[in-house]
Every structure is written in structure tokens, then in C-alpha cells.
mmCIF file of C-alpha atoms in Angstrom:
data_model
loop_
_atom_site.group_PDB
_atom_site.id
_atom_site.type_symbol
_atom_site.label_atom_id
_atom_site.label_comp_id
_atom_site.label_asym_id
_atom_site.label_seq_id
_atom_site.Cartn_x
_atom_site.Cartn_y
_atom_site.Cartn_z
ATOM 1 C CA MET A 1 -4.358 -10.660 -6.975
ATOM 2 C CA PRO A 2 -3.874 -7.864 -6.084
ATOM 3 C CA HIS A 3 -1.181 -7.728 -3.509
ATOM 4 C CA ILE A 4 -0.885 -4.765 -0.993
ATOM 5 C CA LYS A 5 2.393 -4.522 0.941
ATOM 6 C CA LEU A 6 3.005 -1.762 3.425
ATOM 7 C CA GLU A 7 6.499 -1.274 4.894
ATOM 8 C CA HIS A 8 6.853 1.173 7.847
ATOM 9 C CA THR A 9 9.334 2.179 10.494
ATOM 10 C CA GLU A 10 7.006 3.422 13.149
ATOM 11 C CA ASN A 11 5.189 1.255 15.705
ATOM 12 C CA ILE A 12 1.606 1.270 14.576
ATOM 13 C CA GLY A 13 -1.481 -0.250 16.368
ATOM 14 C CA SER A 14 -3.383 -3.186 14.652
ATOM 15 C CA ALA A 15 -6.614 -1.220 14.747
ATOM 16 C CA VAL A 16 -5.071 1.463 12.732
ATOM 17 C CA LEU A 17 -3.573 -0.934 10.207
ATOM 18 C CA LYS A 18 -6.789 -2.852 9.810
ATOM 19 C CA LEU A 19 -8.594 0.363 8.997
ATOM 20 C CA LEU A 20 -6.002 1.397 6.534
ATOM 21 C CA LEU A 21 -5.935 -2.061 4.714
ATOM 22 C CA LYS A 22 -9.666 -1.798 4.456
ATOM 23 C CA GLN A 23 -9.630 1.654 2.954
ATOM 24 C CA LEU A 24 -6.929 0.569 0.475
ATOM 25 C CA LYS A 25 -8.979 -2.470 -0.611
ATOM 26 C CA ASN A 26 -11.983 -0.168 -1.143
ATOM 27 C CA ILE A 27 -9.888 1.982 -3.494
ATOM 28 C CA LEU A 28 -8.872 -1.128 -5.496
ATOM 29 C CA VAL A 29 -12.554 -2.390 -5.619
ATOM 30 C CA LYS A 30 -13.796 1.000 -6.705
ATOM 31 C CA ASN A 31 -11.052 1.878 -9.277
ATOM 32 C CA ALA A 32 -9.806 -1.558 -10.550
ATOM 33 C CA ARG A 33 -12.874 -3.567 -10.297
ATOM 34 C CA ILE A 34 -11.366 -6.519 -8.201
ATOM 35 C CA LYS A 35 -12.998 -8.572 -5.519
ATOM 36 C CA GLU A 36 -11.910 -7.662 -2.041
ATOM 37 C CA GLU A 37 -11.692 -11.186 -1.140
ATOM 38 C CA ASN A 38 -8.764 -11.499 -3.778
ATOM 39 C CA CYS A 39 -6.777 -8.881 -2.102
ATOM 40 C CA LYS A 40 -3.538 -10.286 -0.211
ATOM 41 C CA CYS A 41 -2.303 -7.746 2.341
ATOM 42 C CA LYS A 42 0.867 -7.753 4.310
ATOM 43 C CA VAL A 43 2.387 -5.210 6.760
ATOM 44 C CA ILE A 44 5.962 -5.164 7.563
ATOM 45 C CA GLN A 45 7.546 -3.006 10.282
ATOM 46 C CA ILE A 46 11.221 -2.310 9.482
ATOM 47 C CA PRO A 47 13.082 -2.233 12.848
ATOM 48 C CA GLU A 48 16.489 -0.842 11.427
ATOM 49 C CA ASN A 49 16.395 1.884 8.778
ATOM 50 C CA SER A 50 17.974 5.116 7.511
ATOM 51 C CA VAL A 51 15.988 8.159 6.612
ATOM 52 C CA ALA A 52 17.148 11.867 6.529
ATOM 53 C CA GLY A 53 20.753 11.156 7.462
ATOM 54 C CA ASP A 54 20.258 8.581 10.110
ATOM 55 C CA ASP A 55 17.878 10.752 12.099
ATOM 56 C CA ASP A 56 16.200 8.253 14.468
ATOM 57 C CA SER A 57 13.172 10.664 14.608
ATOM 58 C CA SER A 58 12.465 10.126 10.844
ATOM 59 C CA HIS A 59 9.876 7.480 9.604
ATOM 60 C CA PHE A 60 8.808 6.212 6.420
ATOM 61 C CA TYR A 61 5.674 4.441 5.089
ATOM 62 C CA HIS A 62 6.168 2.673 1.663
ATOM 63 C CA LEU A 63 3.003 1.173 -0.036
ATOM 64 C CA GLU A 64 3.496 -1.322 -2.854
ATOM 65 C CA ILE A 65 0.420 -2.338 -4.755
ATOM 66 C CA SER A 66 0.815 -5.160 -7.345
ATOM 67 C CA LEU A 67 -1.903 -5.514 -9.972
ATOM 68 C CA LEU A 68 -2.139 -7.660 -13.181
ATOM 69 C CA GLU A 69 -1.542 -5.664 -16.267
ATOM 70 C CA GLY A 70 -4.394 -4.080 -18.153
ATOM 71 C CA ARG A 71 -5.439 -1.078 -16.365
ATOM 72 C CA THR A 72 -5.280 2.362 -17.977
ATOM 73 C CA LYS A 73 -2.759 5.008 -17.004
ATOM 74 C CA LYS A 74 -5.593 7.077 -15.667
ATOM 75 C CA VAL A 75 -6.786 4.160 -13.369
ATOM 76 C CA THR A 76 -3.387 3.618 -12.124
ATOM 77 C CA GLN A 77 -2.720 7.157 -11.315
ATOM 78 C CA LYS A 78 -5.976 7.457 -9.474
ATOM 79 C CA ILE A 79 -5.121 4.368 -7.396
ATOM 80 C CA GLY A 80 -1.790 5.721 -6.478
ATOM 81 C CA GLN A 81 -3.114 9.255 -5.605
ATOM 82 C CA GLU A 82 -5.984 7.974 -3.480
ATOM 83 C CA SER A 83 -3.696 5.456 -1.698
ATOM 84 C CA LEU A 84 -1.145 8.226 -0.971
ATOM 85 C CA LYS A 85 -3.832 10.344 0.572
ATOM 86 C CA ILE A 86 -5.083 7.425 2.613
ATOM 87 C CA LEU A 87 -1.546 6.782 3.971
ATOM 88 C CA MET A 88 -1.074 10.491 4.853
ATOM 89 C CA ASP A 89 -4.532 10.849 6.498
ATOM 90 C CA ASN A 90 -3.934 7.775 8.601
ATOM 91 C CA PHE A 91 -0.352 8.361 9.799
ATOM 92 C CA MET A 92 0.106 12.161 9.866
ATOM 93 C CA ASP A 93 -1.864 12.275 13.138
ATOM 94 C CA ILE A 94 0.127 9.781 15.008
ATOM 95 C CA LYS A 95 2.059 11.564 17.699
ATOM 96 C CA VAL A 96 5.537 10.774 16.850
ATOM 97 C CA GLU A 97 8.125 13.648 16.460
ATOM 98 C CA GLY A 98 10.209 14.056 13.220
ATOM 99 C CA LEU A 99 9.945 13.780 9.534
ATOM 100 C CA LYS A 100 7.531 11.361 7.969
ATOM 101 C CA GLN A 101 7.981 10.220 4.419
ATOM 102 C CA PHE A 102 5.144 8.609 2.320
ATOM 103 C CA SER A 103 5.447 6.809 -1.004
ATOM 104 C CA VAL A 104 3.301 4.473 -3.222
ATOM 105 C CA GLU A 105 4.544 2.250 -5.928
ATOM 106 C CA ILE A 106 2.086 0.425 -8.369
ATOM 107 C CA ARG A 107 3.449 -2.637 -9.896
ATOM 108 C CA GLU A 108 1.997 -4.199 -13.013
ATOM 109 C CA ILE A 109 2.444 -7.882 -13.364
ATOM 110 C CA GLU A 110 2.166 -9.578 -16.627
ATOM 111 C CA HIS A 111 -0.329 -12.306 -16.774
ATOM 112 C CA ARG A 112 2.150 -14.722 -18.196
ATOM 113 C CA ASN A 113 4.347 -14.163 -15.029
ATOM 114 C CA TYR A 114 1.725 -14.785 -12.336
ATOM 115 C CA PHE A 115 0.501 -18.250 -11.150
ATOM 116 C CA THR A 116 -1.960 -18.815 -8.652
ATOM 117 C CA SER A 117 -4.240 -21.711 -7.223
ATOM 118 C CA ASN A 118 -6.886 -18.998 -6.490
ATOM 119 C CA THR A 119 -10.209 -19.584 -8.227
ATOM 120 C CA LEU A 120 -12.205 -16.584 -6.776
#
């Protein structure tokens, strides 16, 4: 725990994605006091999507971060705001025409609803 999941519509190179995931893990280490080796990351490209009235030149980037409950609202907001900035910083410069939409969702998981074999 935590889990980081990025869903996106644009073809993105693995070097950009590796840097992005490293930056996101750093945000969590700094603000949520977790161990980097406990972060589970996945990136999913969505081949078929609909954004802005089915305009093929529109792209989205949705980041979902799942954490065990217990962080303050201030910490959760800081993680969300810093993560949104990282998304925009990494993907606004990619040379693709059209609208780009960015979103971040922080999910809190109750301890009683999370099971793992991880002992880190």
C-alpha cells in the first residue's frame, strides 16, 4: 500500500512514465510517510474513449491513488494538489493537438477492508 493507477488515452513513452511514477512516489513518501518500496504502480492506456463530444484530438489523464485511511484532510489535499501539478507538468509539453484533461482521485481504504501478504 499505497496503490497508484494512471489511466490515459495518449501514447506515452516509458521513460516519461517511469519519471512520473518516481515523482508520484516521492510525493507519497514526503507527505504520507510511506515506504517507496510499498508503492504498487500501474499505468493503463485506454484505446477507446470519449472526451469532449467524441473529438479524437482530446485526451485525458486520470490518476487514482489509494491509501489506507488515517491521513488528515490537509495531507490528502496536499497529495492531490501536488500530484495534479506533476501530471500537468509531465504531459502538457507532449506535442499532441487538442484538449487535455487531468484529474486526481484519492481513495481511502479502511484497514478492515485491505488484506495483503506484504510484510515490508
